[in-house]
Short mmCIF file of C-alpha atoms in Angstrom, two decimals:
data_model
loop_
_atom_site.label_atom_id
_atom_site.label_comp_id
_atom_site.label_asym_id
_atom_site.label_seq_id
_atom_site.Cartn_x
_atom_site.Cartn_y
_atom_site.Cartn_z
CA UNK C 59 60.38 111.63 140.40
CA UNK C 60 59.25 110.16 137.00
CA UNK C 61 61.09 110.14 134.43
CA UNK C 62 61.33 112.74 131.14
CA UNK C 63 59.32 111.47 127.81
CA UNK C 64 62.42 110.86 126.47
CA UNK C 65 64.17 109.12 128.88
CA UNK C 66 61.29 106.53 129.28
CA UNK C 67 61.23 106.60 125.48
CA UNK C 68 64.31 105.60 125.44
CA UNK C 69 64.39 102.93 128.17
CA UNK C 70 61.35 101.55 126.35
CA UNK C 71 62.95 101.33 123.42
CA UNK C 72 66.13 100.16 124.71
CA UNK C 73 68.28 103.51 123.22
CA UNK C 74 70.16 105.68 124.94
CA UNK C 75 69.06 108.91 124.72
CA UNK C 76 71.92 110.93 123.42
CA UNK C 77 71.68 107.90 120.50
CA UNK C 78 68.31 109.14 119.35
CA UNK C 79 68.94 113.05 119.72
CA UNK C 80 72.13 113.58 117.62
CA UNK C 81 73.32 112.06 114.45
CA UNK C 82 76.14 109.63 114.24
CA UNK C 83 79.73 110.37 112.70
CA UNK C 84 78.76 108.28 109.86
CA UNK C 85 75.76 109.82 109.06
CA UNK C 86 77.02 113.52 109.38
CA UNK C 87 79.80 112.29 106.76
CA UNK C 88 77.03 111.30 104.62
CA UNK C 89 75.52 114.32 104.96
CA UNK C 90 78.70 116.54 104.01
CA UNK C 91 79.47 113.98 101.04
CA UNK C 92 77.70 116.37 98.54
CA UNK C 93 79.00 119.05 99.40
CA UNK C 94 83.08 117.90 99.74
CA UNK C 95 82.29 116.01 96.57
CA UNK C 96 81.40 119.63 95.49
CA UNK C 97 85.20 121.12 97.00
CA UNK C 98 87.09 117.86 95.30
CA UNK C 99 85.43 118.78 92.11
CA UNK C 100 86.30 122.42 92.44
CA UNK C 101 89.60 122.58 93.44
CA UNK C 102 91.10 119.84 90.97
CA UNK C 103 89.15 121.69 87.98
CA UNK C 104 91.32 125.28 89.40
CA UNK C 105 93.81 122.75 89.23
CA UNK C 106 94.05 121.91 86.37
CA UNK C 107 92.98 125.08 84.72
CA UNK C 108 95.81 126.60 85.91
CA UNK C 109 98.02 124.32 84.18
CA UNK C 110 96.33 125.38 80.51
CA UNK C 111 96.41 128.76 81.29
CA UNK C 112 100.51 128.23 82.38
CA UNK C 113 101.17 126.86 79.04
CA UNK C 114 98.91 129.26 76.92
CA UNK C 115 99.37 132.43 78.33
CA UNK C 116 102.70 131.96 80.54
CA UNK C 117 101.36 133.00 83.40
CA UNK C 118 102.10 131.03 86.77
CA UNK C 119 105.46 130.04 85.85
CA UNK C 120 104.49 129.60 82.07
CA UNK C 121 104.77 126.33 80.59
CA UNK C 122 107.22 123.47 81.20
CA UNK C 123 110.59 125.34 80.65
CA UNK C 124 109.31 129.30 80.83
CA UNK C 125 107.36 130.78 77.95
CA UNK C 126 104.54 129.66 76.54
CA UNK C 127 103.45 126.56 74.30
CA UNK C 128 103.52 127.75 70.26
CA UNK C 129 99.95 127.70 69.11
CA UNK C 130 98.81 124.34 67.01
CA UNK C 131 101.27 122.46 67.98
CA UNK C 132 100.51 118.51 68.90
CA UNK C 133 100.13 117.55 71.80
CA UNK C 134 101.08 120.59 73.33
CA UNK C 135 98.88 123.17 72.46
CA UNK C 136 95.66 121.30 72.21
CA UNK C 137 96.52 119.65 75.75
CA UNK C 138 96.38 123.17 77.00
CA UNK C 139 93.27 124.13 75.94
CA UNK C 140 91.74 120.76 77.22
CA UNK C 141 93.30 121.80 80.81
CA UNK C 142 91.80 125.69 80.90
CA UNK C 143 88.49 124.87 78.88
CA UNK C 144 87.98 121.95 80.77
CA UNK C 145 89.17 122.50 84.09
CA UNK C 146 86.86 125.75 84.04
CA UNK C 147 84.12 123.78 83.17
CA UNK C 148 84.95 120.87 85.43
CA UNK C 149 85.26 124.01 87.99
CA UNK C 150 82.32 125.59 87.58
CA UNK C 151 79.84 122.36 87.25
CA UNK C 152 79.20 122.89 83.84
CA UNK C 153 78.95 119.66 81.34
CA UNK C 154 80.90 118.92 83.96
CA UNK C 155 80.83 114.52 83.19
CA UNK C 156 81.48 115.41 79.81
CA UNK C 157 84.43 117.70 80.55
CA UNK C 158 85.60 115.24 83.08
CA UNK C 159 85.51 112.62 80.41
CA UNK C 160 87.37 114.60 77.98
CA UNK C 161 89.46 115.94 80.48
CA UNK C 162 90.51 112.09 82.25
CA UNK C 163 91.51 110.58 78.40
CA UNK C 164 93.48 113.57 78.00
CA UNK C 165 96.22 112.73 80.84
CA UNK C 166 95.51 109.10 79.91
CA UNK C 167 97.00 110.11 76.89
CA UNK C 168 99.86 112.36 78.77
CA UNK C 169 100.90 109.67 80.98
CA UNK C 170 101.05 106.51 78.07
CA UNK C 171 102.42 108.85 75.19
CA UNK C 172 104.68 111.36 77.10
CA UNK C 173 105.83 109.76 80.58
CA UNK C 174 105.92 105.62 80.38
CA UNK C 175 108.26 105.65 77.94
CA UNK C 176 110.56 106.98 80.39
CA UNK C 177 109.68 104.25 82.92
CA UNK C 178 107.20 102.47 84.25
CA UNK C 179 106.68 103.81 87.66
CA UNK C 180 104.83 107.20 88.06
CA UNK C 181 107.27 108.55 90.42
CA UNK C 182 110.24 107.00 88.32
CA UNK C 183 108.91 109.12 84.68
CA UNK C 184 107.60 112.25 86.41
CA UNK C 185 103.61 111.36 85.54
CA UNK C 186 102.08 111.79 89.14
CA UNK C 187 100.07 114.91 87.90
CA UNK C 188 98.85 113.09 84.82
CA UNK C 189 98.28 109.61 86.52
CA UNK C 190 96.10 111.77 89.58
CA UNK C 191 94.72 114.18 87.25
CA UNK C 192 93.34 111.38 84.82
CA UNK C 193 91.90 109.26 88.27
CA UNK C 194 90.38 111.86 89.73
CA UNK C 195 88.56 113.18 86.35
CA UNK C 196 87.14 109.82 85.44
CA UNK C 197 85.92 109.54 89.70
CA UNK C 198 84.34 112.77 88.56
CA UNK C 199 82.72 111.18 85.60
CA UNK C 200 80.88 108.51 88.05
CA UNK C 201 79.74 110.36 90.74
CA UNK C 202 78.76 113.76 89.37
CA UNK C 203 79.01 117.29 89.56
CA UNK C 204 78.11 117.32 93.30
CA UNK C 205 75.57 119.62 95.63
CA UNK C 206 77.36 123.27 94.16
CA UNK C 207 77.34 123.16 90.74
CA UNK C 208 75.88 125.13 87.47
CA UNK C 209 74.29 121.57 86.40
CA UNK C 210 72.69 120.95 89.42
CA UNK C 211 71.33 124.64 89.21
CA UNK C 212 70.17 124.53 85.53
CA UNK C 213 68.78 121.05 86.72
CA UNK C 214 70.82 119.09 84.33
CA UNK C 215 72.55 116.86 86.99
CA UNK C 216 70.33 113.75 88.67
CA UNK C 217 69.26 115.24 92.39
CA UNK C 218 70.64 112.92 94.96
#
């Protein structure tokens, strides 16, 4: 019995043949990256978004404290609108480096004006939403909207 053309391709080549037929772990997580870059990008833009619309419009618990945050007032007020403008655009994939930008100096600002003067520790001033919110935005920045987004579609965004 001879063996299959694949089998003798493979001996000739030295491969097993379940290594040529099906892609490794690696290379199916490369695959996905797009996509769950896509998810990341997403969710932390809902995220966030939900944290304007808390302080504008009270919803979701309202803002730090019940209620709502009085319109004009610094930081406040213009913080909010950063976090629902920008985390629907971050959301959605629209200007979404831009927004991200905007969006990451925003909690830089949060964290340095508003919770290290507490301490100097994340965890010890309360800043672990501003310190991840402002990391993850500027990540965004550097890698892009992702596979799912209104850039990519409006061809805006560099194809991968």
């Amino acid at each position: 019995m001879s063996p299959t053309p694949t089998a003798a391709t493979s001996q000739a080549t030295g491969q097993s043949a379940s290594a040529t037929s099906s892609p490794t772990l690696p290379e199916r997580l490369d695959a996905a990256r797009p996509y769950v870059l896509s998810l990341f990008r997403i969710v932390i833009g809902l995220l966030f978004a939900c944290h304007g619309a808390a302080s504008l419009f009270g919803v979701l618990g309202g803002a730090v404290g019940g209620g709502t945050v009085p319109a004009g007032t610094w930081p406040g007020w213009y913080a909010a609108v950063i976090q629902l403008v920008g985390g629907v655009l971050v959301m959605i994939g629209l200007g979404s480096r831009s927004a991200a930008f905007i969006s990451s100096g925003s909690m830089a600002y949060a964290y340095f004006d508003v919770h290290q003067s507490e301490a100097l520790m994340p965890i010890q001033n309360h800043g672990e939403a501003s310190a991840l919110f402002c990391w993850a935005f500027l990540l965004l920045v550097f890698t892009g909207p992702g596979a799912l987004s209104l850039d990519r579609l409006f061809g805006r965004a560099k194809r991968d």
